[in-house]
Amino acid sequence: MKRYEPQHEEIISAGIDIGTSTTKIVISKFSLMNMAGGMHMPRIEIVNKEVLYRSPIYRTPLLSSSSIDIKKVESLVQTEYEKAGIKPQDIKTGAVIITGETATKQNAQEMIHHLSDHAGDFLVATAGPDLEGIIAAKGSGAYEYSKKTGKVIANIDIGGGTANTAVYKSGKLLGTCTLHIGGRLIEFTGSQINSISPPVKELFQQWRLQVKEGGQRSDSIIKGLTDYMASVIARMLTRELLDSDKPLLLGHAPNWQEEIDSIMFSGGVSECLYHNESDSPVTAHYDDIGETLAVSLRESQELSQWTWVKPDETVRATVLGAGTQTTEISGATIQVDSSQLPLRNLPVYQIPFGHDLQEGIKKLPSAVQLAVEMYDPQREGQNFALYLTEIPYLGFCDIQELAAAILESVAVKPNEEQPLVIVLESDHAKVLGQTIKVQKPNQSIICIDQIRVENGDYIDIGHLLQTSVVPVVTKTLTFHN
């Protein structure tokens, strides 16, 4: 029997975070190795992640309050790549993430796709408050803390425009919530008010306060506002938001069930709490409410009911998460038409088989029809990935039957020439993919396994690596208004 020699490969990853206040870049190196024994099927895993380069923290370049300066952002990225000694073609994975209020800019989508196309071989464009919270929790150390302790920890990442919360227990995501709470929701020039964000304006109207742009700063009103924000965070953590708090809620309400044991703060405002970046010129001076908000968090009686855990990273939590924690590696026994890779922005449609092959096969035709209606209602050829879960043990005849049922079901898709993308939890990708290819030789197939996603996720699948695996990034693309 053939022995599988240990396989090893190193790939370069980039994380680029374009936030409400700041932009930063991290370059990392992943070491991939076959962790299976000599007689076993290969199992390629990321065995080490090393941060090679951290950029300075830059003010996010804007053309106006509603538009990002794409040329300046691209120039900044090129400069930092040169300092790190890498070229865009060296980048094999990673993410460009647009966070906070920057995702509301009118050219946000244009900029993030432009950067992901020009800044690396497989650099994923991603946006959205829930994913931002998840990535920050991984970069801050909250995710690892939950794995080590088994405790329920909420990471609250407070930047310039939003507070993104992700709750973890034992390494498992329990829920998320995002609030319009951040350091740059009011900005000043000296003692004059430059700008007030719409959610804060709504609060001031609710409170019947005459606070306007161009007016004079009132320290007592600002402190009252930030004290209120700290209270809203506490009520969010206990899932007891009031109707009067709703102007500060972005998207869905808190959606976890467990009681929280510990809290961790990351993001730019947490830098005001911990001063990890005390030598940074960008974080040395604020012309906003960030420092006052940090004082309110520290003084809050409501927030003192939880154990505070110091983060590993503050203002860099999201960029480190984007650069080091977004990539998964597929199984090594996969079937892919490498000429079709990379594939980007594929929505995922989950079909649970309930550990019963015949029941799963019965579901396939209607499930694929629903996926087409959901993701390609105009029948323009938007591709999607079928995520087959809870598959029982499959023998040779079972694989043949499943392959035939899949091919029959996907005949309703409007574009026959696009690749058929199948994602599996279990190790059936190679044999299923090869069987589909035998049954329909002209069918382009991407069949991968050992990936866990959820219905409604979006995935990007990268180039086939030397170790016969593909990098996969699960993400969202939400450019909220």
Tab-separated table of C-alpha atoms in Angstrom:
chain	number	residue	atom	x	y	z
A	1	MET	CA	0.000	0.000	0.000
A	2	LYS	CA	1.291	3.473	-0.847
A	3	ARG	CA	2.573	5.459	2.116
A	4	TYR	CA	1.672	9.135	2.186
A	5	GLU	CA	4.775	11.139	2.875
A	6	PRO	CA	4.278	14.115	5.225
A	7	GLN	CA	3.425	17.079	3.036
A	8	HIS	CA	4.360	20.603	3.990
A	9	GLU	CA	3.582	23.966	2.424
A	10	GLU	CA	3.766	27.595	3.446
A	11	ILE	CA	1.346	30.231	2.163
A	12	ILE	CA	1.173	33.986	2.732
A	13	SER	CA	-2.022	35.609	4.030
A	14	ALA	CA	-3.008	39.275	4.155
A	15	GLY	CA	-5.541	40.977	6.371
A	16	ILE	CA	-6.659	44.483	5.387
A	17	ASP	CA	-9.137	46.274	7.662
A	18	ILE	CA	-10.675	49.516	6.396
A	19	GLY	CA	-12.609	50.889	9.351
A	20	THR	CA	-14.572	53.990	10.268
A	21	SER	CA	-11.518	55.647	11.799
A	22	THR	CA	-8.468	53.617	10.887
A	23	THR	CA	-6.985	51.337	8.248
A	24	LYS	CA	-4.365	48.701	8.990
A	25	ILE	CA	-2.698	45.702	7.344
A	26	VAL	CA	-1.249	42.449	8.662
A	27	ILE	CA	0.841	39.954	6.674
A	28	SER	CA	1.003	36.389	8.019
A	29	LYS	CA	2.517	33.047	7.080
A	30	PHE	CA	0.552	29.785	7.406
A	31	SER	CA	2.343	26.445	7.626
A	32	LEU	CA	0.306	23.543	6.224
A	33	MET	CA	1.183	19.927	7.009
A	34	ASN	CA	-0.246	16.458	6.490
A	35	MET	CA	-1.202	15.395	10.016
A	36	ALA	CA	-2.353	11.867	9.104
A	37	GLY	CA	-0.283	8.808	9.912
A	38	GLY	CA	1.770	6.949	7.317
A	39	MET	CA	-0.950	4.534	6.128
A	40	HIS	CA	-3.866	6.944	6.380
A	41	MET	CA	-5.512	9.248	3.892
A	42	PRO	CA	-3.855	12.705	3.980
A	43	ARG	CA	-5.297	15.295	6.357
A	44	ILE	CA	-3.813	18.718	5.673
A	45	GLU	CA	-4.086	21.219	8.523
A	46	ILE	CA	-2.775	24.678	9.341
A	47	VAL	CA	-0.189	23.835	11.993
A	48	ASN	CA	1.279	27.290	12.549
A	49	LYS	CA	0.388	30.933	11.933
A	50	GLU	CA	3.102	33.538	12.183
A	51	VAL	CA	2.549	37.285	11.857
A	52	LEU	CA	5.310	38.568	9.573
A	53	TYR	CA	4.406	42.252	9.379
A	54	ARG	CA	2.057	44.756	11.038
A	55	SER	CA	1.502	48.096	9.359
A	56	PRO	CA	1.226	51.365	11.234
A	57	ILE	CA	-2.342	52.454	12.000
A	58	TYR	CA	-3.531	54.958	9.387
A	59	ARG	CA	-6.507	57.293	9.341
A	60	THR	CA	-8.933	55.855	6.776
A	61	PRO	CA	-8.594	58.100	3.676
A	62	LEU	CA	-11.900	59.731	2.721
A	63	LEU	CA	-12.833	61.985	-0.201
A	64	SER	CA	-15.911	63.183	1.703
A	65	SER	CA	-18.192	62.077	4.530
A	66	SER	CA	-19.895	59.691	2.075
A	67	SER	CA	-16.996	58.473	-0.070
A	68	ILE	CA	-13.737	56.549	0.454
A	69	ASP	CA	-10.559	57.660	-1.344
A	70	ILE	CA	-9.946	54.434	-3.290
A	71	LYS	CA	-6.659	55.611	-4.853
A	72	LYS	CA	-5.182	56.556	-1.475
A	73	VAL	CA	-6.245	53.256	0.097
A	74	GLU	CA	-4.686	51.325	-2.808
A	75	SER	CA	-1.482	53.394	-2.581
A	76	LEU	CA	-1.325	52.777	1.170
A	77	VAL	CA	-1.660	49.005	0.631
A	78	GLN	CA	1.057	49.008	-2.073
A	79	THR	CA	3.416	50.953	0.208
A	80	GLU	CA	2.886	48.523	3.091
A	81	TYR	CA	3.386	45.486	0.828
A	82	GLU	CA	6.729	46.965	-0.273
A	83	LYS	CA	7.743	47.546	3.367
A	84	ALA	CA	6.806	43.928	4.148
A	85	GLY	CA	8.850	42.726	1.147
A	86	ILE	CA	5.962	40.964	-0.600
A	87	LYS	CA	4.130	41.265	-3.923
A	88	PRO	CA	0.368	40.861	-4.534
A	89	GLN	CA	1.028	37.566	-6.356
A	90	ASP	CA	2.610	36.186	-3.158
A	91	ILE	CA	-0.733	36.443	-1.313
A	92	LYS	CA	-2.585	33.108	-1.402
A	93	THR	CA	-5.380	33.819	1.092
A	94	GLY	CA	-6.747	36.361	3.560
A	95	ALA	CA	-9.453	38.998	3.651
A	96	VAL	CA	-10.136	42.646	2.914
A	97	ILE	CA	-12.769	43.581	5.475
A	98	ILE	CA	-14.678	46.837	5.483
A	99	THR	CA	-15.977	47.617	8.943
A	100	GLY	CA	-18.221	49.938	10.902
A	101	GLU	CA	-19.574	53.066	9.260
A	102	THR	CA	-17.173	52.684	6.307
A	103	ALA	CA	-19.525	50.012	4.942
A	104	THR	CA	-22.147	52.760	4.518
A	105	LYS	CA	-20.007	54.817	2.116
A	106	GLN	CA	-21.418	55.080	-1.401
A	107	ASN	CA	-18.331	53.526	-3.042
A	108	ALA	CA	-17.649	50.892	-0.345
A	109	GLN	CA	-18.556	47.943	-2.551
A	110	GLU	CA	-16.506	49.237	-5.485
A	111	MET	CA	-13.477	49.776	-3.274
A	112	ILE	CA	-13.507	46.433	-1.490
A	113	HIS	CA	-13.905	44.424	-4.706
A	114	HIS	CA	-11.217	46.501	-6.423
A	115	LEU	CA	-8.777	45.842	-3.577
A	116	SER	CA	-9.529	42.128	-3.355
A	117	ASP	CA	-8.893	41.826	-7.122
A	118	HIS	CA	-5.637	43.796	-7.100
A	119	ALA	CA	-4.049	43.144	-3.708
A	120	GLY	CA	-3.569	39.383	-3.869
A	121	ASP	CA	-4.020	36.081	-5.660
A	122	PHE	CA	-6.954	35.048	-3.460
A	123	LEU	CA	-7.909	37.911	-1.203
A	124	VAL	CA	-11.531	37.826	-0.135
A	125	ALA	CA	-13.797	40.874	-0.008
A	126	THR	CA	-15.996	40.852	3.081
A	127	ALA	CA	-18.282	43.204	4.960
A	128	GLY	CA	-21.019	42.978	7.527
A	129	PRO	CA	-21.424	43.648	11.229
A	130	ASP	CA	-21.970	40.034	12.369
A	131	LEU	CA	-18.857	38.749	10.612
A	132	GLU	CA	-16.898	41.752	11.856
A	133	GLY	CA	-17.758	40.804	15.435
A	134	ILE	CA	-16.759	37.174	14.848
A	135	ILE	CA	-13.425	38.108	13.248
A	136	ALA	CA	-12.630	40.621	16.020
A	137	ALA	CA	-13.367	38.009	18.713
A	138	LYS	CA	-10.837	35.696	17.089
A	139	GLY	CA	-8.225	38.443	16.762
A	140	SER	CA	-8.698	39.755	20.314
A	141	GLY	CA	-8.178	36.403	22.014
A	142	ALA	CA	-11.790	35.975	23.221
A	143	TYR	CA	-12.350	32.897	21.033
A	144	GLU	CA	-9.215	31.164	22.385
A	145	TYR	CA	-10.148	32.181	25.949
A	146	SER	CA	-13.532	30.491	25.550
A	147	LYS	CA	-11.844	27.320	24.245
A	148	LYS	CA	-9.368	27.197	27.133
A	149	THR	CA	-11.819	27.994	29.948
A	150	GLY	CA	-15.163	26.700	28.657
A	151	LYS	CA	-16.697	29.979	29.869
A	152	VAL	CA	-19.215	32.149	28.030
A	153	ILE	CA	-17.376	35.295	26.933
A	154	ALA	CA	-18.670	38.280	24.971
A	155	ASN	CA	-16.144	40.200	22.902
A	156	ILE	CA	-17.316	43.790	22.311
A	157	ASP	CA	-15.270	45.361	19.521
A	158	ILE	CA	-15.862	49.127	19.620
A	159	GLY	CA	-14.428	51.117	16.748
A	160	GLY	CA	-15.290	54.474	15.267
A	161	GLY	CA	-18.872	53.696	14.293
A	162	THR	CA	-20.072	50.382	15.732
A	163	ALA	CA	-19.798	48.035	18.699
A	164	ASN	CA	-19.770	44.485	17.301
A	165	THR	CA	-20.418	41.763	19.852
A	166	ALA	CA	-19.751	38.044	19.405
A	167	VAL	CA	-20.462	35.567	22.214
A	168	TYR	CA	-18.491	32.317	22.467
A	169	LYS	CA	-18.489	29.264	24.727
A	170	SER	CA	-15.849	26.533	24.412
A	171	GLY	CA	-14.915	27.817	20.944
A	172	LYS	CA	-18.532	27.711	19.718
A	173	LEU	CA	-20.290	30.852	18.503
A	174	LEU	CA	-23.487	31.411	20.490
A	175	GLY	CA	-24.658	34.672	18.913
A	176	THR	CA	-23.929	38.213	17.765
A	177	CYS	CA	-25.272	41.735	18.068
A	178	THR	CA	-24.171	45.113	16.695
A	179	LEU	CA	-24.847	48.568	18.139
A	180	HIS	CA	-24.341	52.072	16.747
A	181	ILE	CA	-21.810	52.827	19.476
A	182	GLY	CA	-18.343	54.105	18.614
A	183	GLY	CA	-15.733	56.776	19.133
A	184	ARG	CA	-16.440	58.844	16.016
A	185	LEU	CA	-20.217	59.151	16.235
A	186	ILE	CA	-19.571	62.754	17.279
A	187	GLU	CA	-16.460	64.564	15.999
A	188	PHE	CA	-15.028	67.917	17.054
A	189	THR	CA	-12.691	70.652	15.922
A	190	GLY	CA	-11.524	72.176	19.164
A	191	SER	CA	-14.699	72.816	21.159
A	192	GLN	CA	-16.953	72.971	18.097
A	193	ILE	CA	-19.099	70.016	16.996
A	194	ASN	CA	-18.168	68.963	13.456
A	195	SER	CA	-20.471	66.008	12.893
A	196	ILE	CA	-23.133	63.943	14.656
A	197	SER	CA	-24.122	60.509	13.317
A	198	PRO	CA	-27.830	59.892	12.526
A	199	PRO	CA	-28.424	57.399	15.417
A	200	VAL	CA	-27.049	59.925	17.928
A	201	LYS	CA	-29.153	62.714	16.397
A	202	GLU	CA	-32.184	60.483	16.911
A	203	LEU	CA	-31.256	60.024	20.578
A	204	PHE	CA	-30.825	63.768	21.101
A	205	GLN	CA	-34.275	64.355	19.569
A	206	GLN	CA	-35.691	61.653	21.857
A	207	TRP	CA	-34.132	63.449	24.832
A	208	ARG	CA	-35.249	66.892	23.539
A	209	LEU	CA	-31.660	68.181	23.546
A	210	GLN	CA	-30.667	71.008	21.204
A	211	VAL	CA	-27.270	69.619	20.156
A	212	LYS	CA	-26.365	70.507	16.577
A	213	GLU	CA	-23.439	70.439	14.182
A	214	GLY	CA	-21.597	73.747	14.358
A	215	GLY	CA	-22.599	74.182	17.996
A	216	GLN	CA	-20.363	74.209	21.060
A	217	ARG	CA	-19.292	71.035	22.790
A	218	SER	CA	-20.918	70.390	26.179
A	219	ASP	CA	-18.815	67.963	28.234
A	220	SER	CA	-21.761	67.126	30.514
A	221	ILE	CA	-24.008	66.205	27.542
A	222	ILE	CA	-21.238	64.140	25.920
A	223	LYS	CA	-20.581	62.277	29.189
A	224	GLY	CA	-24.313	61.716	29.603
A	225	LEU	CA	-24.410	60.220	26.103
A	226	THR	CA	-21.427	57.902	26.642
A	227	ASP	CA	-22.751	56.802	30.071
A	228	TYR	CA	-25.992	55.906	28.297
A	229	MET	CA	-24.039	53.969	25.639
A	230	ALA	CA	-22.299	51.953	28.392
A	231	SER	CA	-25.721	51.156	29.892
A	232	VAL	CA	-27.053	50.067	26.494
A	233	ILE	CA	-24.084	47.696	26.101
A	234	ALA	CA	-24.906	46.186	29.516
A	235	ARG	CA	-28.584	45.750	28.568
A	236	MET	CA	-27.543	44.204	25.260
A	237	LEU	CA	-25.351	41.677	27.132
A	238	THR	CA	-28.322	40.659	29.318
A	239	ARG	CA	-30.652	40.678	26.257
A	240	GLU	CA	-32.844	43.354	27.879
A	241	LEU	CA	-32.684	46.234	25.375
A	242	LEU	CA	-35.421	48.826	25.853
A	243	ASP	CA	-37.541	50.391	23.108
A	244	SER	CA	-35.713	53.665	23.807
A	245	ASP	CA	-32.390	51.891	23.010
A	246	LYS	CA	-33.533	50.928	19.487
A	247	PRO	CA	-31.898	53.913	17.688
A	248	LEU	CA	-28.550	52.340	18.648
A	249	LEU	CA	-29.400	48.808	17.432
A	250	LEU	CA	-27.991	47.864	14.014
A	251	GLY	CA	-29.743	44.792	12.601
A	252	HIS	CA	-31.033	41.979	14.799
A	253	ALA	CA	-31.422	41.855	18.591
A	254	PRO	CA	-29.014	39.808	20.770
A	255	ASN	CA	-29.565	36.180	19.697
A	256	TRP	CA	-27.738	34.029	22.272
A	257	GLN	CA	-29.492	32.152	25.108
A	258	GLU	CA	-26.717	31.558	27.663
A	259	GLU	CA	-25.770	33.898	30.506
A	260	ILE	CA	-22.425	35.648	29.966
A	261	ASP	CA	-19.566	34.998	32.416
A	262	SER	CA	-16.862	37.350	31.132
A	263	ILE	CA	-16.485	40.301	28.787
A	264	MET	CA	-13.596	41.512	26.655
A	265	PHE	CA	-13.291	44.862	24.865
A	266	SER	CA	-11.337	45.254	21.627
A	267	GLY	CA	-11.265	47.901	18.889
A	268	GLY	CA	-10.128	51.518	18.883
A	269	VAL	CA	-12.093	52.508	21.985
A	270	SER	CA	-10.543	49.633	23.960
A	271	GLU	CA	-7.171	51.145	23.028
A	272	CYS	CA	-8.232	54.070	25.241
A	273	LEU	CA	-8.686	51.514	28.055
A	274	TYR	CA	-5.437	49.558	27.631
A	275	HIS	CA	-3.009	51.743	25.601
A	276	ASN	CA	-1.341	48.834	23.767
A	277	GLU	CA	-0.436	51.166	20.882
A	278	SER	CA	0.849	54.112	22.938
A	279	ASP	CA	3.564	54.927	20.370
A	280	SER	CA	1.112	55.224	17.455
A	281	PRO	CA	0.639	58.782	16.158
A	282	VAL	CA	-2.914	58.012	15.012
A	283	THR	CA	-4.104	56.792	18.403
A	284	ALA	CA	-2.281	59.473	20.369
A	285	HIS	CA	-4.833	62.246	19.779
A	286	TYR	CA	-8.602	62.039	19.467
A	287	ASP	CA	-11.086	64.612	18.191
A	288	ASP	CA	-14.143	62.536	19.005
A	289	ILE	CA	-15.994	60.888	21.912
A	290	GLY	CA	-13.767	57.783	22.072
A	291	GLU	CA	-11.850	58.660	25.244
A	292	THR	CA	-15.006	59.781	27.056
A	293	LEU	CA	-16.724	56.534	26.043
A	294	ALA	CA	-13.770	54.550	27.443
A	295	VAL	CA	-14.141	56.403	30.771
A	296	SER	CA	-17.873	55.586	30.821
A	297	LEU	CA	-17.155	51.900	30.201
A	298	ARG	CA	-14.571	51.835	33.012
A	299	GLU	CA	-16.907	53.614	35.462
A	300	SER	CA	-20.073	51.654	34.597
A	301	GLN	CA	-21.599	49.870	37.589
A	302	GLU	CA	-23.719	47.744	35.229
A	303	LEU	CA	-20.660	46.490	33.298
A	304	SER	CA	-18.775	45.733	36.528
A	305	GLN	CA	-21.057	42.707	37.162
A	306	TRP	CA	-18.963	40.726	34.650
A	307	THR	CA	-15.331	39.641	34.865
A	308	TRP	CA	-13.263	41.821	32.497
A	309	VAL	CA	-10.625	39.886	30.537
A	310	LYS	CA	-7.826	41.917	28.969
A	311	PRO	CA	-7.588	41.395	25.184
A	312	ASP	CA	-4.450	40.214	23.385
A	313	GLU	CA	-5.129	42.905	20.769
A	314	THR	CA	-7.132	46.137	20.896
A	315	VAL	CA	-7.279	48.282	17.766
A	316	ARG	CA	-5.686	45.510	15.645
A	317	ALA	CA	-8.083	42.711	16.687
A	318	THR	CA	-10.142	42.787	13.487
A	319	VAL	CA	-7.213	43.002	11.068
A	320	LEU	CA	-5.421	40.136	12.842
A	321	GLY	CA	-8.618	38.092	12.726
A	322	ALA	CA	-9.044	38.894	9.019
A	323	GLY	CA	-5.449	37.945	8.220
A	324	THR	CA	-5.062	34.858	10.399
A	325	GLN	CA	-8.493	33.437	11.295
A	326	THR	CA	-10.739	33.599	8.219
A	327	THR	CA	-9.167	30.781	6.158
A	328	GLU	CA	-10.169	27.124	6.401
A	329	ILE	CA	-8.426	24.309	4.549
A	330	SER	CA	-10.481	21.695	2.700
A	331	GLY	CA	-9.919	17.970	2.925
A	332	ALA	CA	-7.134	16.580	0.746
A	333	THR	CA	-9.420	14.010	-0.935
A	334	ILE	CA	-11.346	16.425	-3.140
A	335	GLN	CA	-12.333	16.662	-6.792
A	336	VAL	CA	-11.871	20.088	-8.364
A	337	ASP	CA	-11.627	21.443	-11.883
A	338	SER	CA	-8.687	23.751	-11.121
A	339	SER	CA	-9.319	25.829	-14.269
A	340	GLN	CA	-12.527	27.098	-12.602
A	341	LEU	CA	-10.761	28.402	-9.480
A	342	PRO	CA	-10.857	30.723	-7.685
A	343	LEU	CA	-14.630	31.002	-7.209
A	344	ARG	CA	-15.989	33.979	-5.296
A	345	ASN	CA	-19.220	34.988	-3.578
A	346	LEU	CA	-21.015	31.644	-3.737
A	347	PRO	CA	-24.124	31.535	-1.528
A	348	VAL	CA	-24.523	28.256	0.349
A	349	TYR	CA	-27.745	26.215	0.314
A	350	GLN	CA	-27.797	23.474	2.952
A	351	ILE	CA	-29.562	20.137	2.382
A	352	PRO	CA	-29.564	17.974	5.558
A	353	PHE	CA	-29.988	14.257	4.750
A	354	GLY	CA	-30.938	13.329	8.334
A	355	HIS	CA	-28.561	10.315	8.135
A	356	ASP	CA	-30.960	8.681	5.648
A	357	LEU	CA	-29.797	8.527	2.019
A	358	GLN	CA	-33.236	7.930	0.478
A	359	GLU	CA	-34.812	10.790	2.434
A	360	GLY	CA	-31.976	13.085	1.363
A	361	ILE	CA	-32.313	12.100	-2.294
A	362	LYS	CA	-36.055	12.834	-2.125
A	363	LYS	CA	-35.251	16.375	-0.864
A	364	LEU	CA	-32.772	17.185	-3.645
A	365	PRO	CA	-35.086	18.294	-6.524
A	366	SER	CA	-37.182	20.715	-4.456
A	367	ALA	CA	-34.116	21.964	-2.543
A	368	VAL	CA	-32.228	22.834	-5.753
A	369	GLN	CA	-35.352	24.503	-7.156
A	370	LEU	CA	-35.640	26.603	-3.977
A	371	ALA	CA	-31.943	27.505	-4.180
A	372	VAL	CA	-32.402	28.737	-7.761
A	373	GLU	CA	-35.455	30.795	-6.728
A	374	MET	CA	-33.576	32.265	-3.762
A	375	TYR	CA	-30.187	33.035	-5.312
A	376	ASP	CA	-30.985	33.365	-9.019
A	377	PRO	CA	-34.589	34.615	-9.225
A	378	GLN	CA	-33.981	36.377	-12.562
A	379	ARG	CA	-32.310	33.212	-13.906
A	380	GLU	CA	-29.162	35.113	-14.839
A	381	GLY	CA	-26.831	32.253	-13.890
A	382	GLN	CA	-25.815	33.211	-10.305
A	383	ASN	CA	-24.067	30.068	-9.109
A	384	PHE	CA	-24.397	28.651	-5.589
A	385	ALA	CA	-22.924	25.820	-3.530
A	386	LEU	CA	-24.954	22.832	-2.358
A	387	TYR	CA	-23.955	21.948	1.206
A	388	LEU	CA	-24.857	18.323	1.910
A	389	THR	CA	-24.909	17.438	5.608
A	390	GLU	CA	-25.860	14.474	7.836
A	391	ILE	CA	-24.941	11.993	5.083
A	392	PRO	CA	-24.914	8.361	6.278
A	393	TYR	CA	-22.212	5.804	5.446
A	394	LEU	CA	-22.184	5.379	1.645
A	395	GLY	CA	-21.260	2.250	-0.302
A	396	PHE	CA	-20.361	2.115	-3.999
A	397	CYS	CA	-23.994	1.789	-5.185
A	398	ASP	CA	-25.077	4.590	-2.828
A	399	ILE	CA	-22.526	6.973	-4.344
A	400	GLN	CA	-23.726	6.091	-7.838
A	401	GLU	CA	-27.346	6.748	-6.842
A	402	LEU	CA	-26.502	10.049	-5.094
A	403	ALA	CA	-24.449	11.308	-8.071
A	404	ALA	CA	-27.292	10.545	-10.487
A	405	ALA	CA	-29.841	12.260	-8.221
A	406	ILE	CA	-27.668	15.392	-7.962
A	407	LEU	CA	-27.206	15.602	-11.734
A	408	GLU	CA	-30.946	15.172	-12.322
A	409	SER	CA	-31.794	17.831	-9.716
A	410	VAL	CA	-29.341	20.507	-10.972
A	411	ALA	CA	-30.734	20.256	-14.515
A	412	VAL	CA	-33.107	23.109	-13.500
A	413	LYS	CA	-30.172	25.535	-13.182
A	414	PRO	CA	-30.232	28.036	-16.083
A	415	ASN	CA	-26.504	27.882	-16.906
A	416	GLU	CA	-25.306	24.324	-17.612
A	417	GLU	CA	-21.724	25.448	-18.246
A	418	GLN	CA	-21.035	26.826	-14.758
A	419	PRO	CA	-19.281	24.473	-12.338
A	420	LEU	CA	-21.368	22.306	-10.040
A	421	VAL	CA	-20.179	23.215	-6.526
A	422	ILE	CA	-20.776	20.709	-3.717
A	423	VAL	CA	-19.543	21.138	-0.141
A	424	LEU	CA	-19.610	18.164	2.230
A	425	GLU	CA	-19.026	17.751	5.947
A	426	SER	CA	-17.893	14.143	5.453
A	427	ASP	CA	-14.981	12.643	3.489
A	428	HIS	CA	-16.882	11.758	0.317
A	429	ALA	CA	-15.789	14.606	-1.982
A	430	LYS	CA	-13.325	12.776	-4.224
A	431	VAL	CA	-15.410	9.668	-4.846
A	432	LEU	CA	-18.641	11.669	-5.315
A	433	GLY	CA	-16.946	14.189	-7.609
A	434	GLN	CA	-15.316	11.464	-9.722
A	435	THR	CA	-18.599	9.556	-9.990
A	436	ILE	CA	-20.437	12.676	-11.191
A	437	LYS	CA	-17.650	13.205	-13.743
A	438	VAL	CA	-18.011	9.613	-15.020
A	439	GLN	CA	-21.796	9.954	-15.282
A	440	LYS	CA	-21.550	13.334	-17.063
A	441	PRO	CA	-18.011	13.839	-18.472
A	442	ASN	CA	-18.584	17.433	-19.633
A	443	GLN	CA	-19.772	18.573	-16.187
A	444	SER	CA	-17.276	20.893	-14.485
A	445	ILE	CA	-17.188	19.908	-10.811
A	446	ILE	CA	-15.866	21.456	-7.595
A	447	CYS	CA	-16.519	18.954	-4.806
A	448	ILE	CA	-14.830	19.670	-1.476
A	449	ASP	CA	-15.174	18.320	2.049
A	450	GLN	CA	-14.215	18.847	5.709
A	451	ILE	CA	-15.714	22.336	5.577
A	452	ARG	CA	-18.407	23.546	7.981
A	453	VAL	CA	-20.624	26.373	6.788
A	454	GLU	CA	-24.247	27.368	7.359
A	455	ASN	CA	-27.238	27.941	5.152
A	456	GLY	CA	-27.041	31.499	3.770
A	457	ASP	CA	-23.273	31.860	4.246
A	458	TYR	CA	-21.142	32.966	1.313
A	459	ILE	CA	-17.914	31.159	0.479
A	460	ASP	CA	-14.860	31.843	-1.670
A	461	ILE	CA	-12.795	28.868	-2.865
A	462	GLY	CA	-9.155	29.528	-3.749
A	463	HIS	CA	-6.621	27.944	-6.110
A	464	LEU	CA	-5.556	24.325	-5.637
A	465	LEU	CA	-2.429	24.354	-3.447
A	466	GLN	CA	0.603	22.044	-3.774
A	467	THR	CA	-0.741	19.945	-0.897
A	468	SER	CA	-3.884	19.174	-3.001
A	469	VAL	CA	-6.198	21.233	-0.810
A	470	VAL	CA	-8.002	24.516	-1.401
A	471	PRO	CA	-8.314	27.507	0.950
A	472	VAL	CA	-11.948	28.341	1.744
A	473	VAL	CA	-13.159	31.570	3.323
A	474	THR	CA	-16.670	31.887	4.737
A	475	LYS	CA	-17.922	35.457	4.795
A	476	THR	CA	-20.741	37.923	4.345
A	477	LEU	CA	-21.085	40.899	2.022
A	478	THR	CA	-23.402	43.352	3.762
A	479	PHE	CA	-23.030	46.992	2.790
A	480	HIS	CA	-25.631	48.388	5.180
A	481	ASN	CA	-27.374	51.705	4.608
